[in-house]
Amino acid sequence: MGKFVITKRANGEFQFNLKAGNGQVILASEGYTTKAACENGIESVKKNSQDDARFERLTSKNDKFYFLLKATNGQAIGSSEMYESVASRDNGIESVKKNAPDADVDDQSAA
């Protein structure tokens, strides 16, 4: 089962990564100024990850494939790594859909 890991950046911002059961990061957040905002971002991922229309499938300038997960207001709440193929990217999306709704939260921001 996947989990959200909250960490604190060197600049004091909070961020989360959604990790699959194997520990691989499948979605990374933006930086948040407060832990509460970061936790709201996690709740937004849990909710929005169940709507396929919230995933924006993209191709980078160097022909790698990635996706953004967007909230109902159109704001990006998470981004994927770069994938070598469309199939790999689509597998990443399916992994987010599967792991996000029931994922535990591991708060490592105070460590």
GROMACS .gro file of N, CA and C in nm:
model
  333
    1MET      N    1   0.084  -0.118   0.000
    1MET     CA    2   0.000   0.000   0.000
    1MET      C    3   0.088   0.125   0.000
    2GLY      N    4   0.042   0.228  -0.067
    2GLY     CA    5   0.118   0.351  -0.076
    2GLY      C    6   0.109   0.435   0.049
    3LYS      N    7   0.194   0.540   0.054
    3LYS     CA    8   0.188   0.634   0.165
    3LYS      C    9   0.235   0.771   0.120
    4PHE      N   10   0.182   0.872   0.186
    4PHE     CA   11   0.225   1.009   0.166
    4PHE      C   12   0.333   1.038   0.270
    5VAL      N   13   0.445   1.093   0.225
    5VAL     CA   14   0.553   1.129   0.316
    5VAL      C   15   0.569   1.281   0.312
    6ILE      N   16   0.548   1.343   0.430
    6ILE     CA   17   0.564   1.488   0.442
    6ILE      C   18   0.706   1.517   0.490
    7THR      N   19   0.774   1.607   0.420
    7THR     CA   20   0.908   1.649   0.460
    7THR      C   21   0.914   1.801   0.457
    8LYS      N   22   1.021   1.853   0.515
    8LYS     CA   23   1.042   1.998   0.516
    8LYS      C   24   1.165   2.029   0.432
    9ARG      N   25   1.151   2.124   0.341
    9ARG     CA   26   1.262   2.164   0.254
    9ARG      C   27   1.357   2.255   0.331
   10ALA      N   28   1.474   2.274   0.275
   10ALA     CA   29   1.575   2.361   0.336
   10ALA      C   30   1.524   2.504   0.352
   11ASN      N   31   1.433   2.546   0.264
   11ASN     CA   32   1.380   2.682   0.272
   11ASN      C   33   1.263   2.694   0.369
   12GLY      N   34   1.232   2.585   0.440
   12GLY     CA   35   1.125   2.587   0.540
   12GLY      C   36   0.989   2.548   0.487
   13GLU      N   37   0.977   2.527   0.356
   13GLU     CA   38   0.849   2.485   0.300
   13GLU      C   39   0.826   2.336   0.325
   14PHE      N   40   0.698   2.300   0.331
   14PHE     CA   41   0.660   2.159   0.345
   14PHE      C   42   0.626   2.105   0.207
   15GLN      N   43   0.652   1.975   0.188
   15GLN     CA   44   0.614   1.909   0.064
   15GLN      C   45   0.575   1.766   0.097
   16PHE      N   46   0.505   1.703   0.005
   16PHE     CA   47   0.476   1.561   0.021
   16PHE      C   48   0.511   1.486  -0.105
   17ASN      N   49   0.543   1.360  -0.086
   17ASN     CA   50   0.560   1.265  -0.196
   17ASN      C   51   0.464   1.151  -0.171
   18LEU      N   52   0.396   1.108  -0.275
   18LEU     CA   53   0.318   0.985  -0.268
   18LEU      C   54   0.407   0.874  -0.316
   19LYS      N   55   0.428   0.777  -0.228
   19LYS     CA   56   0.513   0.663  -0.262
   19LYS      C   57   0.429   0.537  -0.279
   20ALA      N   58   0.463   0.458  -0.380
   20ALA     CA   59   0.397   0.330  -0.401
   20ALA      C   60   0.445   0.232  -0.294
   21GLY      N   61   0.384   0.117  -0.291
   21GLY     CA   62   0.420   0.014  -0.193
   21GLY      C   63   0.567  -0.025  -0.198
   22ASN      N   64   0.629  -0.011  -0.316
   22ASN     CA   65   0.771  -0.047  -0.331
   22ASN      C   66   0.864   0.068  -0.292
   23GLY      N   67   0.807   0.181  -0.246
   23GLY     CA   68   0.888   0.293  -0.203
   23GLY      C   69   0.919   0.395  -0.311
   24GLN      N   70   0.879   0.367  -0.435
   24GLN     CA   71   0.906   0.460  -0.545
   24GLN      C   72   0.811   0.579  -0.537
   25VAL      N   73   0.866   0.699  -0.559
   25VAL     CA   74   0.784   0.820  -0.561
   25VAL      C   75   0.702   0.822  -0.690
   26ILE      N   76   0.569   0.833  -0.676
   26ILE     CA   77   0.483   0.834  -0.795
   26ILE      C   78   0.416   0.970  -0.814
   27LEU      N   79   0.422   1.056  -0.713
   27LEU     CA   80   0.368   1.191  -0.725
   27LEU      C   81   0.438   1.281  -0.625
   28ALA      N   82   0.482   1.398  -0.670
   28ALA     CA   83   0.550   1.493  -0.583
   28ALA      C   84   0.472   1.624  -0.581
   29SER      N   85   0.466   1.687  -0.465
   29SER     CA   86   0.390   1.811  -0.452
   29SER      C   87   0.477   1.933  -0.474
   30GLU      N   88   0.410   2.046  -0.480
   30GLU     CA   89   0.477   2.176  -0.477
   30GLU      C   90   0.519   2.203  -0.332
   31GLY      N   91   0.580   2.316  -0.307
   31GLY     CA   92   0.613   2.357  -0.172
   31GLY      C   93   0.498   2.431  -0.108
   32TYR      N   94   0.473   2.406   0.019
   32TYR     CA   95   0.367   2.472   0.094
   32TYR      C   96   0.429   2.548   0.211
   33THR      N   97   0.373   2.665   0.242
   33THR     CA   98   0.429   2.746   0.350
   33THR      C   99   0.393   2.693   0.487
   34THR      N  100   0.283   2.617   0.498
   34THR     CA  101   0.244   2.561   0.628
   34THR      C  102   0.218   2.411   0.615
   35LYS      N  103   0.230   2.342   0.727
   35LYS     CA  104   0.200   2.199   0.727
   35LYS      C  105   0.052   2.175   0.699
   36ALA      N  106  -0.033   2.262   0.751
   36ALA     CA  107  -0.177   2.248   0.727
   36ALA      C  108  -0.210   2.255   0.578
   37ALA      N  109  -0.146   2.346   0.507
   37ALA     CA  110  -0.169   2.357   0.363
   37ALA      C  111  -0.119   2.231   0.291
   38CYS      N  112  -0.009   2.177   0.338
   38CYS     CA  113   0.045   2.053   0.281
   38CYS      C  114  -0.053   1.937   0.304
   39GLU      N  115  -0.108   1.929   0.424
   39GLU     CA  116  -0.206   1.825   0.455
   39GLU      C  117  -0.332   1.841   0.371
   40ASN      N  118  -0.373   1.966   0.345
   40ASN     CA  119  -0.487   1.990   0.256
   40ASN      C  120  -0.456   1.941   0.115
   41GLY      N  121  -0.330   1.960   0.073
   41GLY     CA  122  -0.288   1.911  -0.058
   41GLY      C  123  -0.300   1.759  -0.068
   42ILE      N  124  -0.264   1.691   0.039
   42ILE     CA  125  -0.277   1.544   0.042
   42ILE      C  126  -0.424   1.504   0.028
   43GLU      N  127  -0.511   1.571   0.103
   43GLU     CA  128  -0.655   1.540   0.092
   43GLU      C  129  -0.706   1.566  -0.049
   44SER      N  130  -0.656   1.671  -0.112
   44SER     CA  131  -0.695   1.701  -0.249
   44SER      C  132  -0.650   1.592  -0.345
   45VAL      N  133  -0.529   1.539  -0.324
   45VAL     CA  134  -0.480   1.429  -0.408
   45VAL      C  135  -0.570   1.307  -0.389
   46LYS      N  136  -0.603   1.274  -0.264
   46LYS     CA  137  -0.687   1.157  -0.238
   46LYS      C  138  -0.820   1.168  -0.313
   47LYS      N  139  -0.878   1.288  -0.313
   47LYS     CA  140  -1.007   1.310  -0.377
   47LYS      C  141  -0.994   1.316  -0.529
   48ASN      N  142  -0.905   1.399  -0.579
   48ASN     CA  143  -0.896   1.424  -0.723
   48ASN      C  144  -0.833   1.309  -0.801
   49SER      N  145  -0.757   1.222  -0.735
   49SER     CA  146  -0.692   1.112  -0.806
   49SER      C  147  -0.792   1.009  -0.857
   50GLN      N  148  -0.916   1.017  -0.811
   50GLN     CA  149  -1.015   0.920  -0.856
   50GLN      C  150  -1.089   0.966  -0.981
   51ASP      N  151  -1.057   1.086  -1.030
   51ASP     CA  152  -1.120   1.140  -1.151
   51ASP      C  153  -1.015   1.147  -1.261
   52ASP      N  154  -1.028   1.062  -1.361
   52ASP     CA  155  -0.927   1.055  -1.468
   52ASP      C  156  -0.908   1.190  -1.538
   53ALA      N  157  -1.013   1.270  -1.543
   53ALA     CA  158  -1.005   1.399  -1.612
   53ALA      C  159  -0.912   1.496  -1.538
   54ARG      N  160  -0.877   1.467  -1.413
   54ARG     CA  161  -0.788   1.554  -1.336
   54ARG      C  162  -0.640   1.531  -1.370
   55PHE      N  163  -0.611   1.426  -1.446
   55PHE     CA  164  -0.473   1.397  -1.485
   55PHE      C  165  -0.444   1.462  -1.621
   56GLU      N  166  -0.345   1.549  -1.623
   56GLU     CA  167  -0.303   1.611  -1.749
   56GLU      C  168  -0.179   1.537  -1.796
   57ARG      N  169  -0.191   1.473  -1.911
   57ARG     CA  170  -0.082   1.393  -1.968
   57ARG      C  171   0.001   1.482  -2.060
   58LEU      N  172   0.131   1.490  -2.032
   58LEU     CA  173   0.218   1.586  -2.100
   58LEU      C  174   0.344   1.520  -2.155
   59THR      N  175   0.410   1.592  -2.247
   59THR     CA  176   0.539   1.551  -2.301
   59THR      C  177   0.635   1.667  -2.282
   60SER      N  178   0.754   1.638  -2.230
   60SER     CA  179   0.853   1.743  -2.205
   60SER      C  180   0.925   1.780  -2.335
   61LYS      N  181   1.005   1.885  -2.327
   61LYS     CA  182   1.079   1.932  -2.445
   61LYS      C  183   1.178   1.827  -2.495
   62ASN      N  184   1.226   1.742  -2.404
   62ASN     CA  185   1.321   1.638  -2.446
   62ASN      C  186   1.252   1.503  -2.468
   63ASP      N  187   1.123   1.510  -2.498
   63ASP     CA  188   1.044   1.392  -2.537
   63ASP      C  189   1.031   1.287  -2.427
   64LYS      N  190   1.027   1.330  -2.304
   64LYS     CA  191   0.993   1.242  -2.192
   64LYS      C  192   0.846   1.265  -2.160
   65PHE      N  193   0.785   1.169  -2.095
   65PHE     CA  194   0.643   1.176  -2.066
   65PHE      C  195   0.621   1.191  -1.916
   66TYR      N  196   0.523   1.275  -1.880
   66TYR     CA  197   0.492   1.296  -1.739
   66TYR      C  198   0.346   1.339  -1.726
   67PHE      N  199   0.301   1.353  -1.602
   67PHE     CA  200   0.164   1.398  -1.581
   67PHE      C  201   0.157   1.492  -1.461
   68LEU      N  202   0.053   1.573  -1.464
   68LEU     CA  203   0.018   1.659  -1.351
   68LEU      C  204  -0.118   1.614  -1.301
   69LEU      N  205  -0.137   1.619  -1.171
   69LEU     CA  206  -0.269   1.598  -1.112
   69LEU      C  207  -0.319   1.734  -1.072
   70LYS      N  208  -0.438   1.770  -1.119
   70LYS     CA  209  -0.492   1.903  -1.094
   70LYS      C  210  -0.617   1.897  -1.007
   71ALA      N  211  -0.634   2.001  -0.927
   71ALA     CA  212  -0.753   2.014  -0.844
   71ALA      C  213  -0.869   2.066  -0.929
   72THR      N  214  -0.987   2.074  -0.870
   72THR     CA  215  -1.105   2.120  -0.944
   72THR      C  216  -1.087   2.262  -0.995
   73ASN      N  217  -1.003   2.343  -0.927
   73ASN     CA  218  -0.980   2.481  -0.971
   73ASN      C  219  -0.873   2.491  -1.080
   74GLY      N  220  -0.820   2.377  -1.123
   74GLY     CA  221  -0.720   2.376  -1.229
   74GLY      C  222  -0.577   2.389  -1.181
   75GLN      N  223  -0.558   2.408  -1.051
   75GLN     CA  224  -0.422   2.422  -0.997
   75GLN      C  225  -0.356   2.285  -0.985
   76ALA      N  226  -0.230   2.277  -1.025
   76ALA     CA  227  -0.156   2.151  -1.012
   76ALA      C  228  -0.129   2.122  -0.865
   77ILE      N  229  -0.159   2.000  -0.822
   77ILE     CA  230  -0.134   1.960  -0.684
   77ILE      C  231  -0.026   1.853  -0.674
   78GLY      N  232   0.016   1.801  -0.786
   78GLY     CA  233   0.123   1.702  -0.785
   78GLY      C  234   0.172   1.676  -0.926
   79SER      N  235   0.299   1.638  -0.935
   79SER     CA  236   0.357   1.605  -1.065
   79SER      C  237   0.433   1.473  -1.054
   80SER      N  238   0.445   1.409  -1.168
   80SER     CA  239   0.514   1.279  -1.172
   80SER      C  240   0.660   1.298  -1.208
   81GLU      N  241   0.732   1.188  -1.205
   81GLU     CA  242   0.866   1.185  -1.259
   81GLU      C  243   0.856   1.185  -1.412
   82MET      N  244   0.970   1.188  -1.478
   82MET     CA  245   0.973   1.176  -1.624
   82MET      C  246   0.980   1.027  -1.660
   83TYR      N  247   0.899   0.990  -1.758
   83TYR     CA  248   0.893   0.851  -1.803
   83TYR      C  249   0.946   0.841  -1.946
   84GLU      N  250   0.998   0.724  -1.979
   84GLU     CA  251   1.054   0.701  -2.113
   84GLU      C  252   0.945   0.672  -2.216
   85SER      N  253   0.828   0.626  -2.172
   85SER     CA  254   0.724   0.589  -2.267
   85SER      C  255   0.586   0.632  -2.216
   86VAL      N  256   0.493   0.642  -2.309
   86VAL     CA  257   0.354   0.674  -2.274
   86VAL      C  258   0.298   0.565  -2.183
   87ALA      N  259   0.330   0.441  -2.213
   87ALA     CA  260   0.279   0.330  -2.132
   87ALA      C  261   0.327   0.340  -1.988
   88SER      N  262   0.454   0.375  -1.969
   88SER     CA  263   0.507   0.390  -1.833
   88SER      C  264   0.437   0.504  -1.760
   89ARG      N  265   0.416   0.615  -1.831
   89ARG     CA  266   0.344   0.727  -1.769
   89ARG      C  267   0.203   0.685  -1.729
   90ASP      N  268   0.135   0.616  -1.818
   90ASP     CA  269  -0.001   0.573  -1.788
   90ASP      C  270  -0.005   0.475  -1.671
   91ASN      N  271   0.098   0.392  -1.658
   91ASN     CA  272   0.109   0.303  -1.542
   91ASN      C  273   0.126   0.385  -1.415
   92GLY      N  274   0.202   0.495  -1.424
   92GLY     CA  275   0.219   0.584  -1.310
   92GLY      C  276   0.088   0.645  -1.265
   93ILE      N  277   0.006   0.686  -1.361
   93ILE     CA  278  -0.126   0.741  -1.330
   93ILE      C  279  -0.211   0.636  -1.260
   94GLU      N  280  -0.212   0.515  -1.313
   94GLU     CA  281  -0.290   0.408  -1.251
   94GLU      C  282  -0.242   0.380  -1.109
   95SER      N  283  -0.111   0.390  -1.088
   95SER     CA  284  -0.055   0.367  -0.955
   95SER      C  285  -0.103   0.475  -0.857
   96VAL      N  286  -0.109   0.600  -0.903
   96VAL     CA  287  -0.160   0.708  -0.817
   96VAL      C  288  -0.307   0.681  -0.784
   97LYS      N  289  -0.385   0.645  -0.884
   97LYS     CA  290  -0.528   0.616  -0.862
   97LYS      C  291  -0.546   0.505  -0.759
   98LYS      N  292  -0.461   0.405  -0.767
   98LYS     CA  293  -0.473   0.289  -0.679
   98LYS      C  294  -0.422   0.319  -0.537
   99ASN      N  295  -0.311   0.390  -0.527
   99ASN     CA  296  -0.246   0.410  -0.397
   99ASN      C  297  -0.298   0.529  -0.316
  100ALA      N  298  -0.339   0.635  -0.382
  100ALA     CA  299  -0.370   0.760  -0.311
  100ALA      C  300  -0.487   0.752  -0.214
  101PRO      N  301  -0.602   0.693  -0.251
  101PRO     CA  302  -0.721   0.707  -0.164
  101PRO      C  303  -0.702   0.655  -0.022
  102ASP      N  304  -0.632   0.546  -0.005
  102ASP     CA  305  -0.619   0.484   0.127
  102ASP      C  306  -0.479   0.496   0.185
  103ALA      N  307  -0.396   0.580   0.125
  103ALA     CA  308  -0.257   0.591   0.169
  103ALA      C  309  -0.248   0.655   0.307
  104ASP      N  310  -0.161   0.600   0.390
  104ASP     CA  311  -0.132   0.660   0.521
  104ASP      C  312  -0.044   0.783   0.501
  105VAL      N  313  -0.038   0.865   0.603
  105VAL     CA  314   0.049   0.983   0.602
  105VAL      C  315   0.163   0.962   0.701
  106ASP      N  316   0.285   0.973   0.651
  106ASP     CA  317   0.406   0.960   0.733
  106ASP      C  318   0.470   1.098   0.741
  107ASP      N  319   0.452   1.164   0.855
  107ASP     CA  320   0.502   1.300   0.871
  107ASP      C  321   0.646   1.295   0.922
  108GLN      N  322   0.739   1.328   0.833
  108GLN     CA  323   0.882   1.329   0.867
  108GLN      C  324   0.935   1.472   0.874
  109SER      N  325   0.845   1.570   0.876
  109SER     CA  326   0.886   1.709   0.867
  109SER      C  327   0.954   1.760   0.995
  110ALA      N  328   0.931   1.694   1.106
  110ALA     CA  329   0.992   1.738   1.233
  110ALA      C  330   1.126   1.671   1.257
  111ALA      N  331   1.158   1.572   1.174
  111ALA     CA  332   1.281   1.496   1.194
  111ALA      C  333   1.404   1.578   1.164
   0.00000   0.00000   0.00000
